Amino acid sequence: MAFNPADHPHNRYNPLRGEWVLVCPHRGKRPWAGQIEKVREAAIPRHDPKNPLCPGNVRANGEVNPHYVHTHVFTNDFPALMPDTPAPPESDDPLFQMQPARGTCKVMCYHPHSDLHYANMELSDIHLVIEEWLRQYQELGRKFLWVQIMENRGDMMGCSNPHPHCQIWSSEFFPNEPRIKHENLKAYHEKYKKPLLQDYLEKELNRGERIVYQNKEWVVLVPFWAFWPFETMVLPRRQTQRMSDLDEEQKKHLAVMLKEFTSKYDNLFDCAFPYSMGFHGAPTGEQFEVDMPFWTLHAVYYPPLLRSATVKKFKAAYELLAQDQRDISPELAALRLREQPTTRITK
Ligand code: H2U
């Protein structure tokens, strides 16, 4: 019997993590007896006088937000990381190791109106969001080794507030996810003399089967090794190491990508599609000016939904005890996303 990747269980290698993911596409084909309901989403008020992220409102620490008209950034009132935390004592016991954890956590509001997301935002406003990301990245990146710009959307992902916003956690330490990527990207570059993600993009563009969206500067694809059913990666067509290296054309088309691609996500299950997303690029701090040709700036989207607006994939059982596993193939997920319109259609 000849191997068919759309039918036969197999393992796929994730070169960014040095790990395998089990793909069981035959299970994705099994009949679904459950209902696929359309969710009724509560309308989000444009301005809620009780929402601490809205302009002119009081936050948890008693501060009043300005009447901002575009973006607004403030230090999180409940920060996970602070700049002046004392360092734990050093230990020579390998089983009880600690390291200092200093940093800063910011919240960035995208727009004064709570009822907006990329799909219904003006491109000019999305552009201002990107400019603010860059400003924050430049400022924080001078000081911190890692600046994590990240967005959580939807109750399902634990997002506490429907107002369009992201969080920016900056740290003096190198967090696990980007550190592991860093090591793998570096090793690949040493071996093949090419940036892994540029090499990968070129090959994916030739194959085409996992491409979801493209414009002049950006490509969105479902990675060959994706774990989440509709996980995607956003890659620049031109090699770019850090967010601070983006030029005007890249920023302009990033705004278009954010609007059009997230509309596809919303159209897939006709809902405000939940996800965690964020950007990864070359580390900063003392290395801000250091050339790291092995790093390619990219964004990742990790959405939890599997089959409908209410049916979620859990990272549980086999994934926790043995190895990451998925049912629907990355190629089928890419096809389903590719088919979606780039403007929001309420079905
Ligand atoms: P998330 O919904 O993505 O968690 O972001 C909201 C953040 O806003 C959350 O981290 C912060 C919370 O700590 N916040 C404040 O800093 N002040 C407030 O008054 C409310 C929420």
Tab-separated table of C-alpha atoms and ligand atoms in Angstrom:
chain	number	residue	atom	x	y	z
A	1	MET	CA	0.000	0.000	0.000
A	2	ALA	CA	1.457	3.403	-0.979
A	3	PHE	CA	1.692	6.102	1.678
A	4	ASN	CA	-0.946	8.811	1.414
A	5	PRO	CA	-0.398	11.824	3.717
A	6	ALA	CA	-4.119	12.694	3.509
A	7	ASP	CA	-5.038	9.260	4.880
A	8	HIS	CA	-2.275	7.583	6.810
A	9	PRO	CA	-1.118	8.522	10.306
A	10	HIS	CA	2.419	9.848	10.325
A	11	ASN	CA	4.799	12.053	12.299
A	12	ARG	CA	5.970	15.435	11.046
A	13	TYR	CA	9.090	17.220	12.211
A	14	ASN	CA	8.945	20.753	13.543
A	15	PRO	CA	12.405	22.177	12.817
A	16	LEU	CA	11.733	25.239	14.981
A	17	ARG	CA	11.202	23.164	18.095
A	18	GLY	CA	13.150	20.030	17.219
A	19	GLU	CA	9.985	18.047	17.987
A	20	TRP	CA	7.547	15.783	16.219
A	21	VAL	CA	3.804	16.131	15.789
A	22	LEU	CA	1.563	13.142	15.131
A	23	VAL	CA	-0.835	13.729	12.216
A	24	CYS	CA	-3.882	11.435	12.028
A	25	PRO	CA	-5.789	12.751	8.988
A	26	HIS	CA	-8.048	9.674	8.739
A	27	ARG	CA	-9.638	10.695	12.055
A	28	GLY	CA	-10.557	14.099	10.626
A	29	LYS	CA	-12.724	12.290	8.093
A	30	ARG	CA	-14.869	10.478	10.664
A	31	PRO	CA	-18.523	11.524	10.673
A	32	TRP	CA	-19.373	14.255	13.122
A	33	ALA	CA	-22.610	13.409	14.927
A	34	GLY	CA	-22.670	16.520	17.067
A	35	GLN	CA	-24.436	19.673	16.100
A	36	ILE	CA	-22.642	22.556	14.516
A	37	GLU	CA	-24.361	25.523	16.058
A	38	LYS	CA	-24.113	29.103	15.097
A	39	VAL	CA	-23.199	31.119	18.152
A	40	ARG	CA	-25.086	34.220	19.098
A	41	GLU	CA	-22.435	36.676	20.095
A	42	ALA	CA	-23.382	39.477	22.441
A	43	ALA	CA	-22.926	42.863	20.801
A	44	ILE	CA	-19.971	44.746	22.255
A	45	PRO	CA	-20.855	48.307	23.198
A	46	ARG	CA	-18.697	50.938	21.495
A	47	HIS	CA	-18.068	52.567	24.853
A	48	ASP	CA	-18.696	50.939	28.213
A	49	PRO	CA	-18.269	53.352	31.140
A	50	LYS	CA	-17.148	50.391	33.283
A	51	ASN	CA	-14.506	49.057	30.877
A	52	PRO	CA	-11.038	49.995	32.210
A	53	LEU	CA	-9.562	49.986	28.703
A	54	CYS	CA	-11.925	52.632	27.276
A	55	PRO	CA	-10.888	56.299	26.995
A	56	GLY	CA	-11.681	58.493	30.001
A	57	ASN	CA	-12.378	55.505	32.307
A	58	VAL	CA	-10.830	54.655	35.656
A	59	ARG	CA	-8.475	51.675	35.777
A	60	ALA	CA	-7.904	49.197	38.606
A	61	ASN	CA	-5.102	51.283	40.110
A	62	GLY	CA	-7.283	54.405	40.190
A	63	GLU	CA	-5.589	56.045	37.191
A	64	VAL	CA	-7.852	57.614	34.578
A	65	ASN	CA	-7.189	56.823	30.922
A	66	PRO	CA	-6.772	59.870	28.698
A	67	HIS	CA	-9.410	60.547	26.022
A	68	TYR	CA	-7.165	58.830	23.495
A	69	VAL	CA	-8.177	58.948	19.849
A	70	HIS	CA	-5.900	56.310	18.319
A	71	THR	CA	-3.748	53.949	20.402
A	72	HIS	CA	-3.014	54.121	24.116
A	73	VAL	CA	-0.271	52.273	26.040
A	74	PHE	CA	0.026	51.920	29.808
A	75	THR	CA	1.901	49.731	32.271
A	76	ASN	CA	-0.252	46.770	33.307
A	77	ASP	CA	-1.813	47.378	36.716
A	78	PHE	CA	-1.283	43.686	37.495
A	79	PRO	CA	2.157	43.125	35.939
A	80	ALA	CA	3.674	39.646	35.911
A	81	LEU	CA	7.146	41.189	35.589
A	82	MET	CA	8.614	44.264	37.255
A	83	PRO	CA	11.929	46.010	36.604
A	84	ASP	CA	13.278	46.084	40.161
A	85	THR	CA	12.570	42.578	41.521
A	86	PRO	CA	15.452	41.249	43.686
A	87	ALA	CA	17.460	38.342	42.301
A	88	PRO	CA	17.030	34.930	43.991
A	89	PRO	CA	20.136	33.429	45.620
A	90	GLU	CA	22.367	31.250	43.454
A	91	SER	CA	22.210	27.564	44.169
A	92	ASP	CA	24.709	24.810	43.403
A	93	ASP	CA	21.951	22.201	43.684
A	94	PRO	CA	20.949	21.186	40.123
A	95	LEU	CA	17.449	20.359	41.302
A	96	PHE	CA	16.639	23.734	42.819
A	97	GLN	CA	17.726	26.333	40.312
A	98	MET	CA	16.276	29.828	40.136
A	99	GLN	CA	17.027	32.797	37.938
A	100	PRO	CA	16.077	36.454	38.210
A	101	ALA	CA	12.865	37.466	36.403
A	102	ARG	CA	12.827	41.182	35.706
A	103	GLY	CA	10.895	43.016	33.083
A	104	THR	CA	7.879	45.138	32.402
A	105	CYS	CA	4.329	44.447	31.179
A	106	LYS	CA	2.344	46.893	29.102
A	107	VAL	CA	-1.168	46.955	27.751
A	108	MET	CA	-1.774	48.589	24.393
A	109	CYS	CA	-5.268	49.655	23.326
A	110	TYR	CA	-5.684	49.691	19.551
A	111	HIS	CA	-8.555	52.141	19.234
A	112	PRO	CA	-10.986	54.075	21.455
A	113	HIS	CA	-13.931	51.920	20.260
A	114	SER	CA	-14.479	48.545	21.927
A	115	ASP	CA	-16.562	47.093	19.074
A	116	LEU	CA	-13.728	47.040	16.562
A	117	HIS	CA	-11.392	44.301	15.443
A	118	TYR	CA	-9.188	44.220	12.338
A	119	ALA	CA	-12.054	43.134	10.054
A	120	ASN	CA	-14.079	46.285	10.776
A	121	MET	CA	-11.199	48.682	11.451
A	122	GLU	CA	-10.033	51.308	8.982
A	123	LEU	CA	-6.713	50.415	7.356
A	124	SER	CA	-5.338	53.768	8.524
A	125	ASP	CA	-6.128	52.793	12.145
A	126	ILE	CA	-4.472	49.391	11.735
A	127	HIS	CA	-1.462	51.240	10.374
A	128	LEU	CA	-1.346	53.302	13.573
A	129	VAL	CA	-1.405	50.083	15.608
A	130	ILE	CA	1.633	48.830	13.671
A	131	GLU	CA	3.434	52.164	14.185
A	132	GLU	CA	2.775	51.912	17.922
A	133	TRP	CA	4.059	48.303	18.005
A	134	LEU	CA	7.245	49.576	16.379
A	135	ARG	CA	7.597	52.480	18.792
A	136	GLN	CA	7.175	50.169	21.769
A	137	TYR	CA	9.509	47.591	20.277
A	138	GLN	CA	12.222	50.217	19.644
A	139	GLU	CA	11.934	51.647	23.131
A	140	LEU	CA	11.636	48.378	25.068
A	141	GLY	CA	14.042	46.505	22.810
A	142	ARG	CA	16.878	48.899	23.722
A	143	LYS	CA	16.489	47.735	27.306
A	144	PHE	CA	15.201	44.179	27.267
A	145	LEU	CA	16.505	40.986	25.702
A	146	TRP	CA	13.031	39.869	24.676
A	147	VAL	CA	9.984	41.957	23.810
A	148	GLN	CA	6.888	39.803	23.389
A	149	ILE	CA	4.076	41.558	21.559
A	150	MET	CA	1.031	39.300	21.834
A	151	GLU	CA	-2.692	39.370	21.373
A	152	ASN	CA	-5.261	37.186	23.051
A	153	ARG	CA	-8.727	37.195	21.552
A	154	GLY	CA	-11.898	35.674	22.957
A	155	ASP	CA	-13.098	34.303	26.301
A	156	MET	CA	-12.015	30.859	25.144
A	157	MET	CA	-8.400	32.035	25.198
A	158	GLY	CA	-8.776	33.681	28.585
A	159	CYS	CA	-8.949	37.183	27.194
A	160	SER	CA	-10.423	39.325	29.942
A	161	ASN	CA	-11.591	42.271	27.870
A	162	PRO	CA	-13.289	42.570	24.470
A	163	HIS	CA	-11.699	45.980	23.790
A	164	PRO	CA	-9.164	45.687	20.917
A	165	HIS	CA	-5.791	45.468	22.621
A	166	CYS	CA	-2.571	43.528	22.984
A	167	GLN	CA	-0.076	42.995	25.742
A	168	ILE	CA	3.656	43.570	25.591
A	169	TRP	CA	5.778	41.676	28.091
A	170	SER	CA	9.469	42.562	28.004
A	171	SER	CA	12.059	40.598	29.934
A	172	GLU	CA	15.749	40.573	30.735
A	173	PHE	CA	15.662	36.801	30.289
A	174	PHE	CA	15.156	34.749	27.121
A	175	PRO	CA	11.789	32.905	27.405
A	176	ASN	CA	11.664	29.241	26.360
A	177	GLU	CA	9.722	29.440	23.078
A	178	PRO	CA	11.918	32.022	21.324
A	179	ARG	CA	15.074	30.610	22.949
A	180	ILE	CA	14.425	27.150	21.510
A	181	LYS	CA	13.620	28.696	18.107
A	182	HIS	CA	16.797	30.760	18.310
A	183	GLU	CA	18.925	27.661	18.847
A	184	ASN	CA	17.267	25.727	16.032
A	185	LEU	CA	17.378	28.648	13.561
A	186	LYS	CA	21.060	29.137	14.321
A	187	ALA	CA	21.921	25.469	13.896
A	188	TYR	CA	20.055	25.303	10.562
A	189	HIS	CA	21.883	28.411	9.294
A	190	GLU	CA	25.239	26.979	10.285
A	191	LYS	CA	24.460	23.779	8.405
A	192	TYR	CA	22.663	25.082	5.294
A	193	LYS	CA	23.939	28.714	5.137
A	194	LYS	CA	20.385	29.997	4.685
A	195	PRO	CA	17.757	31.420	7.072
A	196	LEU	CA	15.466	28.479	7.834
A	197	LEU	CA	12.236	30.431	7.518
A	198	GLN	CA	13.178	32.051	4.195
A	199	ASP	CA	14.197	28.674	2.860
A	200	TYR	CA	10.931	27.222	4.157
A	201	LEU	CA	8.834	30.030	2.640
A	202	GLU	CA	10.419	29.554	-0.769
A	203	LYS	CA	9.625	25.847	-0.697
A	204	GLU	CA	6.065	26.402	0.547
A	205	LEU	CA	5.397	28.953	-2.213
A	206	ASN	CA	6.502	26.373	-4.760
A	207	ARG	CA	4.301	23.686	-3.243
A	208	GLY	CA	1.310	25.960	-2.663
A	209	GLU	CA	-0.798	23.454	-0.716
A	210	ARG	CA	-0.433	25.110	2.696
A	211	ILE	CA	-0.622	28.739	1.558
A	212	VAL	CA	-3.647	30.564	2.966
A	213	TYR	CA	-3.144	34.178	1.991
A	214	GLN	CA	-0.568	36.322	0.246
A	215	ASN	CA	0.000	39.928	-0.675
A	216	LYS	CA	2.950	41.887	-2.019
A	217	GLU	CA	4.988	41.624	1.190
A	218	TRP	CA	3.489	38.878	3.372
A	219	VAL	CA	2.509	35.231	3.133
A	220	VAL	CA	0.272	33.358	5.582
A	221	LEU	CA	0.492	29.572	5.660
A	222	VAL	CA	-0.433	26.623	7.823
A	223	PRO	CA	2.960	25.237	8.871
A	224	PHE	CA	3.748	21.697	7.700
A	225	TRP	CA	4.243	20.863	11.416
A	226	ALA	CA	1.251	22.834	12.815
A	227	PHE	CA	-0.305	21.473	16.005
A	228	TRP	CA	-3.448	23.602	16.454
A	229	PRO	CA	-6.102	22.739	13.835
A	230	PHE	CA	-6.044	26.182	12.169
A	231	GLU	CA	-2.636	27.348	13.322
A	232	THR	CA	-0.912	29.719	10.909
A	233	MET	CA	2.381	31.520	10.441
A	234	VAL	CA	2.868	34.926	8.831
A	235	LEU	CA	6.152	35.374	6.970
A	236	PRO	CA	7.705	38.372	5.210
A	237	ARG	CA	8.601	37.800	1.561
A	238	ARG	CA	11.814	39.756	2.108
A	239	GLN	CA	14.249	38.582	4.787
A	240	THR	CA	13.713	40.759	7.879
A	241	GLN	CA	15.271	40.039	11.274
A	242	ARG	CA	13.334	42.263	13.643
A	243	MET	CA	10.133	44.269	13.765
A	244	SER	CA	12.242	47.440	13.879
A	245	ASP	CA	13.595	46.575	10.399
A	246	LEU	CA	10.190	46.790	8.690
A	247	ASP	CA	10.039	49.385	5.929
A	248	GLU	CA	7.033	51.437	4.789
A	249	GLU	CA	5.909	48.933	2.153
A	250	GLN	CA	6.046	46.053	4.628
A	251	LYS	CA	4.072	48.036	7.213
A	252	LYS	CA	1.471	49.047	4.638
A	253	HIS	CA	0.914	45.483	3.500
A	254	LEU	CA	1.019	44.152	7.052
A	255	ALA	CA	-2.021	46.315	7.804
A	256	VAL	CA	-3.806	44.853	4.766
A	257	MET	CA	-2.819	41.337	5.792
A	258	LEU	CA	-4.110	41.805	9.338
A	259	LYS	CA	-7.470	42.998	8.060
A	260	GLU	CA	-7.948	40.488	5.257
A	261	PHE	CA	-6.474	37.418	6.882
A	262	THR	CA	-8.267	37.790	10.229
A	263	SER	CA	-11.516	38.252	8.241
A	264	LYS	CA	-10.899	34.782	6.819
A	265	TYR	CA	-10.567	33.438	10.344
A	266	ASP	CA	-13.854	35.114	11.375
A	267	ASN	CA	-15.586	33.754	8.270
A	268	LEU	CA	-14.457	30.166	8.864
A	269	PHE	CA	-16.920	29.497	11.691
A	270	ASP	CA	-18.846	32.774	11.405
A	271	CYS	CA	-17.684	34.106	14.768
A	272	ALA	CA	-15.162	36.391	16.420
A	273	PHE	CA	-12.460	33.757	15.905
A	274	PRO	CA	-10.474	33.289	19.131
A	275	TYR	CA	-6.697	32.988	19.095
A	276	SER	CA	-3.398	33.818	20.723
A	277	MET	CA	-0.985	35.469	18.336
A	278	GLY	CA	2.350	37.167	18.595
A	279	PHE	CA	5.550	38.150	16.839
A	280	HIS	CA	8.948	36.482	17.076
A	281	GLY	CA	12.155	38.024	15.734
A	282	ALA	CA	15.835	38.292	16.603
A	283	PRO	CA	16.474	39.053	20.288
A	284	THR	CA	17.116	42.614	21.418
A	285	GLY	CA	18.623	44.305	24.497
A	286	GLU	CA	22.406	44.346	24.169
A	287	GLN	CA	21.953	42.419	20.912
A	288	PHE	CA	19.593	44.970	19.334
A	289	GLU	CA	22.166	46.052	16.732
A	290	VAL	CA	23.648	42.570	16.311
A	291	ASP	CA	23.157	41.055	12.874
A	292	MET	CA	21.450	37.665	13.169
A	293	PRO	CA	20.934	36.489	9.590
A	294	PHE	CA	19.444	33.212	10.798
A	295	TRP	CA	16.398	34.954	12.322
A	296	THR	CA	13.333	35.836	10.262
A	297	LEU	CA	10.644	37.992	11.839
A	298	HIS	CA	7.315	36.178	11.786
A	299	ALA	CA	3.971	36.038	13.536
A	300	VAL	CA	2.170	32.936	14.741
A	301	TYR	CA	-1.540	32.411	15.331
A	302	TYR	CA	-2.636	29.653	17.706
A	303	PRO	CA	-6.443	29.340	17.520
A	304	PRO	CA	-8.180	26.711	19.671
A	305	LEU	CA	-11.244	26.017	17.470
A	306	LEU	CA	-11.575	22.658	15.766
A	307	ARG	CA	-14.942	22.172	14.119
A	308	SER	CA	-17.209	25.113	14.820
A	309	ALA	CA	-17.485	28.288	16.879
A	310	THR	CA	-18.041	26.125	19.952
A	311	VAL	CA	-16.045	22.940	19.363
A	312	LYS	CA	-12.550	23.441	20.679
A	313	LYS	CA	-9.439	21.306	20.560
A	314	PHE	CA	-7.965	20.585	23.965
A	315	LYS	CA	-4.313	20.054	24.561
A	316	ALA	CA	-4.895	17.031	26.765
A	317	ALA	CA	-4.316	13.307	27.280
A	318	TYR	CA	-1.970	12.105	24.516
A	319	GLU	CA	-0.670	15.629	23.877
A	320	LEU	CA	0.249	16.060	27.539
A	321	LEU	CA	1.415	12.523	28.155
A	322	ALA	CA	3.047	11.519	24.903
A	323	GLN	CA	3.221	13.928	21.947
A	324	ASP	CA	1.314	16.667	20.136
A	325	GLN	CA	-1.305	15.190	17.805
A	326	ARG	CA	-3.750	16.585	15.270
A	327	ASP	CA	-6.598	15.161	13.197
A	328	ILE	CA	-7.429	17.502	10.313
A	329	SER	CA	-4.373	17.680	8.064
A	330	PRO	CA	-2.515	20.999	7.745
A	331	GLU	CA	-3.288	20.875	4.004
A	332	LEU	CA	-7.038	20.546	4.572
A	333	ALA	CA	-6.963	23.339	7.183
A	334	ALA	CA	-5.114	25.552	4.687
A	335	LEU	CA	-7.655	24.752	1.970
A	336	ARG	CA	-10.563	25.655	4.244
A	337	LEU	CA	-8.960	28.959	5.185
A	338	ARG	CA	-7.905	29.718	1.619
A	339	GLU	CA	-11.534	29.354	0.479
A	340	GLN	CA	-12.787	32.019	2.917
A	341	PRO	CA	-13.440	35.540	1.651
A	342	THR	CA	-11.078	38.322	2.739
A	343	THR	CA	-13.905	40.538	3.947
A	344	ARG	CA	-16.142	39.616	6.852
A	345	ILE	CA	-19.319	37.858	5.634
A	346	THR	CA	-22.025	37.040	8.193
A	347	LYS	CA	-23.486	33.726	7.059
B	1	H2U	P1	-6.045	40.356	28.480
B	1	H2U	O1	-7.531	40.395	28.421
B	1	H2U	O2	-5.401	40.015	27.184
B	1	H2U	O3	-5.581	39.545	29.639
B	1	H2U	O4	-5.530	41.875	28.762
B	1	H2U	C1	-6.076	42.770	29.656
B	1	H2U	C2	-4.970	43.219	30.574
B	1	H2U	O5	-5.317	44.490	31.108
B	1	H2U	C3	-4.778	42.288	31.763
B	1	H2U	O6	-3.457	41.786	31.737
B	1	H2U	C4	-4.880	44.565	32.425
B	1	H2U	C5	-5.017	43.175	32.971
B	1	H2U	O7	-4.065	42.936	33.975
B	1	H2U	N1	-5.689	45.557	33.143
B	1	H2U	C6	-5.063	46.632	33.777
B	1	H2U	O8	-3.858	46.752	33.735
B	1	H2U	N2	-5.836	47.544	34.425
B	1	H2U	C7	-7.195	47.462	34.553
B	1	H2U	O9	-7.813	48.308	35.137
B	1	H2U	C8	-7.908	46.316	33.963
B	1	H2U	C9	-7.118	45.357	33.163
